[in-house]
């Protein structure tokens, strides 16, 4: 056993060396093969009567009319145009080239390259050394702390526009959250709990509501059923608040239910204008359950305090949660930037700053904006209204477009309220990208920007929304190649149709120039090798 295990590394090393040697020699093998083909063509020139064949082929081509060449170039232009359209659609939908993807996944292993599966955990740094990719946790989907009410807000949008603001993937994640959050110990499920477990999994909203009423008929104190009705059936915030209060009376000592209901009640109070009451409820909830920081209740508190313009209290909350050891969010980073920008933005002038330079306070504000933009580069375009906002999803991806939509939806008004803050953001946010090292595998203040955000955001955001992508992807080579091929062949078809004789002269001159090196090579071979040698080869 020891011998066998000890020989494995050696055999693996030999295999890797063999693969690397084959991949290294592949280019040179191609050149050798090409040279051998040329030699074989020259050797078999007389036995196979290639000269007569080329002569007959040239006679045949000379008899073809210009219409044939027009049809040939037009057909090739049409085919390359269809390939271009498909490649462009595939790139817009999936962010990559179909031809490139097929080539990498199927042809690269055959050519001695490293398979894609083996490179998922590593990528090369500037020095060529392998570095670990960002962990999967950076692409984790989080519950939106300020998610809207389905019945009172999301459904109203659907009634007005006819569009679905939530994707199936997003709603499925919410169903899993509710099922895990409200069912508790599956060993001691009551009959109404079993009904609610199925209710959260129902795809049809009306089926969920019917199941909730069925659970209430079985037990009128089923708190989870009232939560579902408040979320999905209530058409106003007032009605939702009434149902949540009823659910709270039956919640008992279930911590998950208590935290969820009290948080939603605080959000109802915030939406109904009772902001001080909402702030008190959120503070009490954070004191009562201090270990539930993962629920990000402090983000609800920050938004409510900004509405009250209680900036000192906002700074106190940031001092507690904007810590290096805690996970960041767009709310934390951009609220910190807003407070620092607010202190100088009312008197900020880009012309004056360029003449005299930035003061210490202005420099702090600009650095805070750069820090926020590096964390989530999608937010500024929504705050500056360069992109249209949509309703935020129920789940967000930190540093992604979904988080940017959720933040700007609730915080744009606070930036507008601070005089000059948006002007300062407009003048300075793009300077962030000059600070971030290139390539983007190296971060500046945060970990490198994860490459999984685009795929996850496309799952979380509705199809009618144009997902913001960072960094902007360059057009794949095959799209540019097919575009050039389509344009070139279309131009040839048009010129051949308009000027058939001139294009015929041009084609003959082109092919004679193309085959001139072959003739030169044949003459050199004849002068270098004796004729008897070639005669013996032809006899063989």
Short mmCIF file of C-alpha atoms in Angstrom, two decimals, residues 23-534:
data_model
loop_
_atom_site.label_atom_id
_atom_site.label_comp_id
_atom_site.label_asym_id
_atom_site.label_seq_id
_atom_site.Cartn_x
_atom_site.Cartn_y
_atom_site.Cartn_z
CA UNK A 23 0.73 21.85 -25.19
CA UNK A 24 4.11 23.59 -25.61
CA UNK A 25 4.96 21.67 -28.77
CA UNK A 26 1.50 22.03 -30.32
CA UNK A 27 2.38 25.27 -32.10
CA UNK A 28 5.57 23.85 -33.56
CA UNK A 29 3.81 20.62 -34.59
CA UNK A 30 1.33 22.71 -36.57
CA UNK A 31 4.15 24.41 -38.47
CA UNK A 32 5.85 21.09 -39.17
CA UNK A 33 2.58 19.60 -40.37
CA UNK A 34 1.96 22.57 -42.65
CA UNK A 35 5.45 22.21 -44.13
CA UNK A 36 4.95 18.48 -44.72
CA UNK A 37 1.67 19.18 -46.51
CA UNK A 38 3.41 21.61 -48.84
CA UNK A 39 6.15 19.07 -49.58
CA UNK A 40 3.56 16.33 -50.28
CA UNK A 41 1.68 18.59 -52.64
CA UNK A 42 4.86 19.33 -54.52
CA UNK A 43 5.92 15.68 -54.63
CA UNK A 44 2.52 14.51 -55.87
CA UNK A 45 2.13 17.36 -58.29
CA UNK A 46 2.86 15.22 -61.38
CA UNK A 47 1.47 11.76 -60.35
CA UNK A 48 -1.87 13.20 -59.37
CA UNK A 49 -1.98 15.56 -62.32
CA UNK A 50 -2.64 18.52 -60.08
CA UNK A 51 -1.63 20.95 -62.82
CA UNK A 52 -4.37 19.66 -65.14
CA UNK A 53 -6.84 19.71 -62.27
CA UNK A 54 -6.05 23.35 -61.45
CA UNK A 55 -6.28 24.26 -65.12
CA UNK A 56 -9.71 22.67 -65.47
CA UNK A 57 -10.82 24.31 -62.22
CA UNK A 58 -9.68 27.71 -63.44
CA UNK A 59 -11.53 27.17 -66.73
CA UNK A 60 -14.65 26.25 -64.79
CA UNK A 61 -14.36 29.31 -62.57
CA UNK A 62 -13.87 31.55 -65.61
CA UNK A 63 -17.14 30.28 -67.09
CA UNK A 64 -19.10 31.30 -63.97
CA UNK A 65 -21.15 34.46 -64.32
CA UNK A 66 -20.98 37.38 -61.87
CA UNK A 67 -24.42 36.37 -60.59
CA UNK A 68 -22.85 33.28 -59.04
CA UNK A 69 -20.34 35.38 -57.11
CA UNK A 70 -23.08 37.76 -56.01
CA UNK A 71 -25.10 34.81 -54.72
CA UNK A 72 -22.04 33.32 -53.04
CA UNK A 73 -21.02 36.48 -51.20
CA UNK A 74 -24.64 37.34 -50.39
CA UNK A 75 -25.26 33.91 -48.87
CA UNK A 76 -22.09 34.09 -46.78
CA UNK A 77 -23.10 37.56 -45.61
CA UNK A 78 -26.54 36.29 -44.62
CA UNK A 79 -25.15 33.32 -42.70
CA UNK A 80 -22.56 35.43 -40.87
CA UNK A 81 -25.30 37.98 -40.09
CA UNK A 82 -27.48 35.30 -38.52
CA UNK A 83 -24.50 34.08 -36.47
CA UNK A 84 -23.86 37.68 -35.39
CA UNK A 85 -27.47 38.15 -34.27
CA UNK A 86 -27.40 34.90 -32.27
CA UNK A 87 -24.02 35.74 -30.70
CA UNK A 88 -25.24 39.22 -29.73
CA UNK A 89 -28.45 37.84 -28.18
CA UNK A 90 -26.50 35.19 -26.27
CA UNK A 91 -24.00 37.78 -25.00
CA UNK A 92 -26.77 40.12 -23.82
CA UNK A 93 -28.58 37.30 -22.04
CA UNK A 94 -25.69 35.30 -20.53
CA UNK A 95 -22.76 37.73 -20.67
CA UNK A 96 -20.47 35.51 -22.76
CA UNK A 97 -19.93 34.34 -26.34
CA UNK A 98 -21.56 31.03 -27.30
CA UNK A 99 -18.74 30.08 -29.69
CA UNK A 100 -16.12 31.01 -27.10
CA UNK A 101 -17.92 29.05 -24.38
CA UNK A 102 -18.17 25.92 -26.55
CA UNK A 103 -14.54 26.27 -27.61
CA UNK A 104 -13.29 26.61 -24.03
CA UNK A 105 -15.40 23.79 -22.62
CA UNK A 106 -14.86 21.24 -25.43
CA UNK A 107 -11.78 22.11 -27.47
CA UNK A 108 -9.44 23.50 -24.82
CA UNK A 109 -8.96 20.15 -22.99
CA UNK A 110 -8.16 18.47 -26.32
CA UNK A 111 -5.47 21.03 -27.03
CA UNK A 112 -3.73 20.42 -23.71
CA UNK A 113 -5.24 23.40 -21.85
CA UNK A 114 -6.41 23.36 -18.25
CA UNK A 115 -10.03 22.47 -17.81
CA UNK A 116 -12.32 25.14 -16.49
CA UNK A 117 -13.27 23.09 -13.45
CA UNK A 118 -9.73 23.12 -12.18
CA UNK A 119 -9.42 26.88 -12.40
CA UNK A 120 -12.52 27.83 -10.47
CA UNK A 121 -10.63 28.20 -7.25
CA UNK A 122 -7.58 30.06 -8.54
CA UNK A 123 -6.71 32.94 -10.77
CA UNK A 124 -3.42 34.57 -11.66
CA UNK A 125 -2.22 37.76 -10.11
CA UNK A 126 -0.18 40.40 -11.84
CA UNK A 127 2.98 38.45 -10.96
CA UNK A 128 1.53 35.26 -12.42
CA UNK A 129 1.16 33.66 -9.01
CA UNK A 130 -2.00 31.81 -8.07
CA UNK A 131 -4.29 33.57 -5.64
CA UNK A 132 -7.55 32.33 -4.13
CA UNK A 133 -10.77 33.57 -5.60
CA UNK A 134 -13.29 35.35 -3.37
CA UNK A 135 -15.17 32.83 -1.30
CA UNK A 136 -18.69 31.76 -2.12
CA UNK A 137 -19.98 33.73 0.87
CA UNK A 138 -19.29 36.96 -1.04
CA UNK A 139 -21.95 35.88 -3.53
CA UNK A 140 -24.44 34.95 -0.80
CA UNK A 141 -27.97 36.25 -1.24
CA UNK A 142 -29.31 38.16 1.77
CA UNK A 143 -32.83 39.02 2.87
CA UNK A 144 -33.60 42.66 2.05
CA UNK A 145 -33.98 44.39 5.46
CA UNK A 146 -36.46 46.93 4.01
CA UNK A 147 -38.42 44.60 1.73
CA UNK A 148 -41.89 45.81 0.78
CA UNK A 149 -45.27 44.23 1.49
CA UNK A 150 -46.55 42.00 -1.30
CA UNK A 151 -50.24 42.76 -0.96
CA UNK A 152 -50.04 46.47 -0.15
CA UNK A 153 -47.10 47.44 -2.39
CA UNK A 154 -45.86 44.84 -4.88
CA UNK A 155 -49.36 43.80 -5.99
CA UNK A 156 -50.41 47.42 -6.40
CA UNK A 157 -47.53 47.89 -8.84
CA UNK A 158 -48.68 44.82 -10.78
CA UNK A 159 -52.27 46.11 -10.93
CA UNK A 160 -51.12 49.47 -12.35
CA UNK A 161 -48.38 48.36 -14.77
CA UNK A 162 -49.22 44.74 -15.51
CA UNK A 163 -45.59 43.79 -14.74
CA UNK A 164 -44.38 41.37 -12.12
CA UNK A 165 -41.82 43.13 -9.88
CA UNK A 166 -40.61 39.89 -8.25
CA UNK A 167 -38.94 36.96 -9.95
CA UNK A 168 -39.82 33.35 -9.19
CA UNK A 169 -36.33 32.78 -7.84
CA UNK A 170 -36.73 35.67 -5.39
CA UNK A 171 -40.17 34.48 -4.21
CA UNK A 172 -38.89 30.92 -3.85
CA UNK A 173 -36.12 32.17 -1.56
CA UNK A 174 -38.73 34.00 0.53
CA UNK A 175 -40.83 30.84 0.76
CA UNK A 176 -37.80 28.93 2.04
CA UNK A 177 -37.08 31.71 4.56
CA UNK A 178 -40.63 31.67 5.89
CA UNK A 179 -40.78 27.91 6.01
CA UNK A 180 -37.56 27.78 8.03
CA UNK A 181 -38.39 30.80 10.17
CA UNK A 182 -41.95 29.96 11.22
CA UNK A 183 -42.22 26.17 11.37
CA UNK A 184 -39.63 25.62 14.10
CA UNK A 185 -39.23 22.02 15.30
CA UNK A 186 -40.60 19.72 12.60
CA UNK A 187 -40.87 16.89 15.16
CA UNK A 188 -43.69 18.66 17.02
CA UNK A 189 -45.73 20.13 14.17
CA UNK A 190 -49.36 20.88 14.92
CA UNK A 191 -51.94 20.28 12.17
CA UNK A 192 -52.18 24.00 11.40
CA UNK A 193 -48.39 24.21 11.21
CA UNK A 194 -48.36 21.44 8.60
CA UNK A 195 -50.92 23.41 6.58
CA UNK A 196 -48.79 26.57 6.82
CA UNK A 197 -45.70 24.64 5.79
CA UNK A 198 -47.47 23.76 2.54
CA UNK A 199 -48.86 27.29 2.25
CA UNK A 200 -45.40 28.87 2.08
CA UNK A 201 -44.48 26.50 -0.76
CA UNK A 202 -47.56 27.30 -2.86
CA UNK A 203 -46.69 29.19 -6.02
CA UNK A 204 -50.16 30.69 -6.49
CA UNK A 205 -50.85 33.64 -4.12
CA UNK A 206 -54.54 32.77 -3.83
CA UNK A 207 -53.67 29.19 -2.86
CA UNK A 208 -51.42 30.55 -0.10
CA UNK A 209 -54.18 32.79 1.20
CA UNK A 210 -56.72 29.92 1.16
CA UNK A 211 -54.28 27.74 3.07
CA UNK A 212 -53.85 30.49 5.68
CA UNK A 213 -57.62 30.68 6.22
CA UNK A 214 -57.71 26.89 6.46
CA UNK A 215 -55.06 27.04 9.23
CA UNK A 216 -57.10 29.70 11.07
CA UNK A 217 -60.20 27.49 10.89
CA UNK A 218 -58.18 24.71 12.48
CA UNK A 219 -56.79 27.04 15.15
CA UNK A 220 -57.87 30.68 15.33
CA UNK A 221 -54.65 31.46 17.25
CA UNK A 222 -52.34 30.41 14.38
CA UNK A 223 -49.96 33.38 14.35
CA UNK A 224 -48.12 32.37 11.16
CA UNK A 225 -51.40 32.39 9.21
CA UNK A 226 -52.08 36.02 10.21
CA UNK A 227 -48.53 36.89 9.15
CA UNK A 228 -49.17 35.44 5.68
CA UNK A 229 -52.46 37.34 5.38
CA UNK A 230 -50.76 40.58 6.46
CA UNK A 231 -48.04 40.11 3.90
CA UNK A 232 -50.12 38.97 0.94
CA UNK A 233 -53.83 39.71 1.32
CA UNK A 234 -53.79 43.12 2.99
CA UNK A 235 -54.07 45.81 0.31
CA UNK A 236 -53.11 48.72 2.58
CA UNK A 237 -50.41 49.24 5.20
CA UNK A 238 -53.11 49.99 7.79
CA UNK A 239 -54.77 46.64 7.18
CA UNK A 240 -51.41 44.87 7.27
CA UNK A 241 -50.61 46.53 10.62
CA UNK A 242 -53.93 45.34 12.06
CA UNK A 243 -53.21 41.74 11.03
CA UNK A 244 -49.66 41.89 12.39
CA UNK A 245 -50.95 43.13 15.75
CA UNK A 246 -53.38 40.22 15.80
CA UNK A 247 -50.53 37.84 14.98
CA UNK A 248 -48.45 39.34 17.81
CA UNK A 249 -51.12 38.46 20.40
CA UNK A 250 -50.86 34.78 19.44
CA UNK A 251 -47.07 34.62 18.91
CA UNK A 252 -46.40 33.39 22.45
CA UNK A 253 -42.72 32.79 23.15
CA UNK A 254 -41.69 31.93 19.60
CA UNK A 255 -38.64 34.19 19.17
CA UNK A 256 -38.62 33.97 15.38
CA UNK A 257 -42.25 35.05 15.17
CA UNK A 258 -41.80 37.79 17.74
CA UNK A 259 -38.80 39.34 15.99
CA UNK A 260 -40.39 39.14 12.55
CA UNK A 261 -43.74 40.59 13.62
CA UNK A 262 -42.27 43.42 15.73
CA UNK A 263 -39.96 44.38 12.90
CA UNK A 264 -42.80 44.49 10.38
CA UNK A 265 -44.91 46.50 12.83
CA UNK A 266 -42.07 49.01 13.13
CA UNK A 267 -41.91 49.20 9.32
CA UNK A 268 -45.69 49.76 9.18
CA UNK A 269 -45.33 52.64 11.64
CA UNK A 270 -42.52 54.09 9.50
CA UNK A 271 -44.60 53.90 6.34
CA UNK A 272 -47.62 55.45 8.06
CA UNK A 273 -45.58 58.46 9.21
CA UNK A 274 -45.22 57.52 12.87
CA UNK A 275 -41.44 57.65 12.60
CA UNK A 276 -40.54 58.28 16.25
CA UNK A 277 -42.69 55.33 17.26
CA UNK A 278 -40.95 53.20 14.62
CA UNK A 279 -37.50 54.26 15.90
CA UNK A 280 -38.48 53.33 19.48
CA UNK A 281 -39.78 49.93 18.37
CA UNK A 282 -36.57 49.20 16.45
CA UNK A 283 -34.34 50.24 19.35
CA UNK A 284 -36.36 48.09 21.77
CA UNK A 285 -36.15 45.15 19.39
CA UNK A 286 -32.36 45.48 19.11
CA UNK A 287 -32.02 45.67 22.90
CA UNK A 288 -34.34 42.72 23.47
CA UNK A 289 -32.58 40.49 20.93
CA UNK A 290 -28.98 41.76 20.66
CA UNK A 291 -27.69 38.51 19.14
CA UNK A 292 -29.85 38.82 16.03
CA UNK A 293 -27.53 41.28 14.28
CA UNK A 294 -27.61 39.10 11.15
CA UNK A 295 -31.14 40.36 10.51
CA UNK A 296 -29.69 43.86 9.91
CA UNK A 297 -32.39 45.67 11.90
CA UNK A 298 -29.92 48.54 12.27
CA UNK A 299 -30.42 49.31 8.56
CA UNK A 300 -34.12 49.91 9.21
CA UNK A 301 -33.13 52.13 12.13
CA UNK A 302 -30.66 54.14 10.04
CA UNK A 303 -33.27 54.87 7.38
CA UNK A 304 -35.84 56.00 9.96
CA UNK A 305 -33.31 58.23 11.75
CA UNK A 306 -32.33 59.82 8.43
CA UNK A 307 -36.01 60.60 7.85
CA UNK A 308 -36.06 62.33 11.25
CA UNK A 309 -32.81 64.12 10.25
CA UNK A 310 -31.35 62.92 13.55
CA UNK A 311 -27.82 62.87 12.14
CA UNK A 312 -26.10 62.60 15.53
CA UNK A 313 -28.05 59.41 16.25
CA UNK A 314 -27.20 58.13 12.78
CA UNK A 315 -23.51 58.72 13.50
CA UNK A 316 -23.83 56.83 16.79
CA UNK A 317 -25.35 53.80 15.02
CA UNK A 318 -22.63 53.92 12.35
CA UNK A 319 -19.92 54.04 15.01
CA UNK A 320 -21.25 50.75 16.33
CA UNK A 321 -21.83 48.88 13.07
CA UNK A 322 -19.27 50.37 10.66
CA UNK A 323 -16.59 48.16 12.14
CA UNK A 324 -13.82 46.40 10.24
CA UNK A 325 -14.80 43.02 11.68
CA UNK A 326 -18.47 43.27 10.63
CA UNK A 327 -19.79 42.65 7.11
CA UNK A 328 -20.40 45.87 5.24
CA UNK A 329 -23.42 46.92 3.20
CA UNK A 330 -24.30 49.73 0.83
CA UNK A 331 -26.43 51.28 3.58
CA UNK A 332 -23.46 51.47 5.97
CA UNK A 333 -20.95 52.77 3.41
CA UNK A 334 -23.18 55.28 1.64
CA UNK A 335 -24.77 56.61 4.84
CA UNK A 336 -21.28 57.27 6.20
CA UNK A 337 -20.44 59.06 2.95
CA UNK A 338 -23.67 61.07 3.14
CA UNK A 339 -22.90 62.36 6.64
CA UNK A 340 -19.40 63.47 5.65
CA UNK A 341 -20.62 64.97 2.37
CA UNK A 342 -23.41 66.85 4.15
CA UNK A 343 -20.85 68.71 6.27
CA UNK A 344 -19.17 70.33 3.22
CA UNK A 345 -21.52 69.91 0.26
CA UNK A 346 -23.55 73.11 0.72
CA UNK A 347 -20.43 75.24 0.03
CA UNK A 348 -18.59 72.86 -2.31
CA UNK A 349 -17.62 74.16 -5.74
CA UNK A 350 -15.53 72.08 -8.15
CA UNK A 351 -14.00 75.24 -9.69
CA UNK A 352 -12.95 76.62 -6.30
CA UNK A 353 -11.66 73.21 -5.19
CA UNK A 354 -9.50 72.93 -8.32
CA UNK A 355 -7.96 76.34 -7.63
CA UNK A 356 -7.28 76.10 -3.89
CA UNK A 357 -7.30 72.32 -3.41
CA UNK A 358 -9.49 70.27 -1.10
CA UNK A 359 -9.79 71.07 2.58
CA UNK A 360 -9.44 68.34 5.20
CA UNK A 361 -13.22 67.98 5.58
CA UNK A 362 -13.71 67.86 1.81
CA UNK A 363 -10.95 65.28 1.47
CA UNK A 364 -12.64 63.13 4.12
CA UNK A 365 -15.94 63.40 2.26
CA UNK A 366 -14.36 62.46 -1.08
CA UNK A 367 -12.55 59.50 0.48
CA UNK A 368 -15.82 58.30 2.04
CA UNK A 369 -17.52 58.52 -1.37
CA UNK A 370 -14.66 56.59 -2.99
CA UNK A 371 -14.95 53.95 -0.27
CA UNK A 372 -18.70 53.59 -0.83
CA UNK A 373 -18.36 53.44 -4.62
CA UNK A 374 -15.68 50.76 -4.36
CA UNK A 375 -17.99 48.67 -2.19
CA UNK A 376 -20.94 49.01 -4.57
CA UNK A 377 -20.23 50.81 -7.88
CA UNK A 378 -23.84 50.52 -9.09
CA UNK A 379 -25.41 52.92 -6.57
CA UNK A 380 -24.32 56.35 -7.94
CA UNK A 381 -26.18 55.99 -11.23
CA UNK A 382 -29.44 55.46 -9.33
CA UNK A 383 -28.79 58.30 -6.87
CA UNK A 384 -27.89 60.64 -9.75
CA UNK A 385 -30.96 59.38 -11.66
CA UNK A 386 -28.87 58.24 -14.59
CA UNK A 387 -30.75 54.91 -14.39
CA UNK A 388 -34.43 54.43 -13.65
CA UNK A 389 -35.40 52.82 -10.35
CA UNK A 390 -37.66 49.81 -9.92
CA UNK A 391 -39.21 48.24 -6.84
CA UNK A 392 -36.50 46.54 -4.80
CA UNK A 393 -36.45 42.72 -4.64
CA UNK A 394 -37.08 40.74 -1.46
CA UNK A 395 -33.48 39.47 -1.54
CA UNK A 396 -30.30 41.31 -2.43
CA UNK A 397 -26.75 40.47 -3.31
CA UNK A 398 -24.24 42.62 -1.47
CA UNK A 399 -22.13 44.74 -3.84
CA UNK A 400 -24.54 43.86 -6.65
CA UNK A 401 -27.12 45.76 -8.67
CA UNK A 402 -29.96 44.36 -6.53
CA UNK A 403 -28.46 45.95 -3.41
CA UNK A 404 -27.99 49.23 -5.30
CA UNK A 405 -31.66 49.27 -6.33
CA UNK A 406 -32.79 48.55 -2.76
CA UNK A 407 -30.55 51.23 -1.25
CA UNK A 408 -31.40 53.98 -3.75
CA UNK A 409 -35.14 53.22 -3.54
CA UNK A 410 -35.24 54.13 0.15
CA UNK A 411 -32.31 56.57 0.49
CA UNK A 412 -32.49 58.78 -2.61
CA UNK A 413 -34.76 61.20 -0.73
CA UNK A 414 -32.19 61.56 2.06
CA UNK A 415 -29.44 62.47 -0.41
CA UNK A 416 -31.73 65.02 -2.06
CA UNK A 417 -32.49 66.55 1.32
CA UNK A 418 -28.79 67.22 2.00
CA UNK A 419 -28.04 70.34 -0.05
CA UNK A 420 -25.21 69.81 -2.53
CA UNK A 421 -24.60 66.16 -1.57
CA UNK A 422 -25.60 64.82 -4.98
CA UNK A 423 -23.48 67.49 -6.67
CA UNK A 424 -20.44 66.37 -4.66
CA UNK A 425 -21.21 62.74 -5.51
CA UNK A 426 -21.54 63.64 -9.20
CA UNK A 427 -18.15 65.40 -9.23
CA UNK A 428 -16.17 62.73 -7.41
CA UNK A 429 -17.63 59.21 -7.76
CA UNK A 430 -15.95 58.30 -11.04
CA UNK A 431 -12.54 59.04 -9.54
CA UNK A 432 -12.90 55.80 -7.57
CA UNK A 433 -12.09 53.70 -10.61
CA UNK A 434 -8.69 55.39 -10.98
CA UNK A 435 -7.81 54.26 -7.45
CA UNK A 436 -8.82 50.62 -7.76
CA UNK A 437 -5.84 48.59 -9.04
CA UNK A 438 -6.10 46.96 -12.42
CA UNK A 439 -6.72 44.12 -13.02
CA UNK A 440 -9.67 44.05 -10.67
CA UNK A 441 -8.50 40.88 -8.97
CA UNK A 442 -6.85 43.23 -6.46
CA UNK A 443 -9.06 45.38 -4.26
CA UNK A 444 -8.15 48.71 -2.64
CA UNK A 445 -10.16 49.08 0.57
CA UNK A 446 -12.27 45.93 0.23
CA UNK A 447 -11.83 42.45 -1.12
CA UNK A 448 -11.71 42.15 -4.92
CA UNK A 449 -15.07 42.71 -6.57
CA UNK A 450 -16.72 39.28 -6.97
CA UNK A 451 -17.39 38.03 -10.47
CA UNK A 452 -20.65 36.27 -9.61
CA UNK A 453 -22.84 39.35 -9.11
CA UNK A 454 -24.19 39.62 -12.65
CA UNK A 455 -25.57 36.07 -12.74
CA UNK A 456 -27.19 36.35 -9.31
CA UNK A 457 -28.65 39.80 -10.04
CA UNK A 458 -30.25 38.53 -13.24
CA UNK A 459 -32.02 35.91 -11.13
CA UNK A 460 -33.15 38.42 -8.49
CA UNK A 461 -34.23 41.35 -10.70
CA UNK A 462 -37.14 41.28 -13.18
CA UNK A 463 -36.48 40.80 -16.87
CA UNK A 464 -37.68 44.31 -17.83
CA UNK A 465 -34.87 45.85 -15.77
CA UNK A 466 -31.48 46.36 -17.42
CA UNK A 467 -29.01 44.88 -14.97
CA UNK A 468 -26.02 47.08 -14.19
CA UNK A 469 -22.75 45.21 -14.81
CA UNK A 470 -19.36 46.03 -13.30
CA UNK A 471 -16.80 45.92 -14.69
CA UNK A 472 -18.16 46.49 -18.17
CA UNK A 473 -17.45 43.47 -20.32
CA UNK A 474 -15.74 43.99 -23.65
CA UNK A 475 -17.40 42.52 -26.71
CA UNK A 476 -16.13 38.98 -27.36
CA UNK A 477 -13.79 38.41 -30.30
CA UNK A 478 -16.29 36.25 -32.18
CA UNK A 479 -18.94 39.00 -32.18
CA UNK A 480 -16.43 41.44 -33.68
CA UNK A 481 -15.22 38.77 -36.12
CA UNK A 482 -18.71 37.86 -37.37
CA UNK A 483 -19.63 41.54 -37.61
CA UNK A 484 -16.55 42.20 -39.75
CA UNK A 485 -17.15 39.09 -41.86
CA UNK A 486 -20.79 40.00 -42.43
CA UNK A 487 -19.92 43.57 -43.45
CA UNK A 488 -17.04 42.48 -45.70
CA UNK A 489 -19.02 39.82 -47.58
CA UNK A 490 -22.00 42.16 -47.96
CA UNK A 491 -19.70 44.81 -49.45
CA UNK A 492 -18.22 42.22 -51.84
CA UNK A 493 -21.71 41.16 -52.95
CA UNK A 494 -22.71 44.76 -53.63
CA UNK A 495 -19.50 45.58 -55.53
CA UNK A 496 -19.70 42.37 -57.60
CA UNK A 497 -23.28 43.21 -58.53
CA UNK A 498 -22.47 46.79 -59.51
CA UNK A 499 -19.01 46.28 -61.11
CA UNK A 500 -18.74 42.65 -62.29
CA UNK A 501 -15.83 43.13 -64.74
CA UNK A 502 -13.73 45.23 -62.38
CA UNK A 503 -14.28 42.75 -59.54
CA UNK A 504 -13.28 39.89 -61.85
CA UNK A 505 -9.96 41.61 -62.60
CA UNK A 506 -9.47 42.28 -58.92
CA UNK A 507 -10.20 38.63 -58.01
CA UNK A 508 -7.67 37.32 -60.58
CA UNK A 509 -5.02 39.73 -59.32
CA UNK A 510 -5.77 38.75 -55.71
CA UNK A 511 -5.47 35.01 -56.32
CA UNK A 512 -2.33 35.38 -58.44
CA UNK A 513 -0.76 37.37 -55.60
CA UNK A 514 -1.96 34.81 -53.08
CA UNK A 515 -0.40 31.85 -54.91
CA UNK A 516 2.82 33.66 -55.84
CA UNK A 517 4.64 32.48 -52.67
CA UNK A 518 3.77 28.87 -53.57
CA UNK A 519 5.26 29.29 -57.02
CA UNK A 520 8.34 30.92 -55.56
CA UNK A 521 8.67 28.03 -53.07
CA UNK A 522 8.35 25.45 -55.87
CA UNK A 523 11.02 27.16 -57.98
CA UNK A 524 13.41 27.25 -55.04
CA UNK A 525 12.82 23.57 -54.30
CA UNK A 526 13.55 22.64 -57.92
CA UNK A 527 16.76 24.63 -57.93
CA UNK A 528 17.83 23.17 -54.58
CA UNK A 529 17.04 19.49 -55.23
CA UNK A 530 18.30 17.60 -58.32
CA UNK A 531 15.64 16.52 -60.78
CA UNK A 532 16.67 12.83 -60.53
CA UNK A 533 15.86 12.90 -56.81
CA UNK A 534 12.31 14.13 -57.44
#
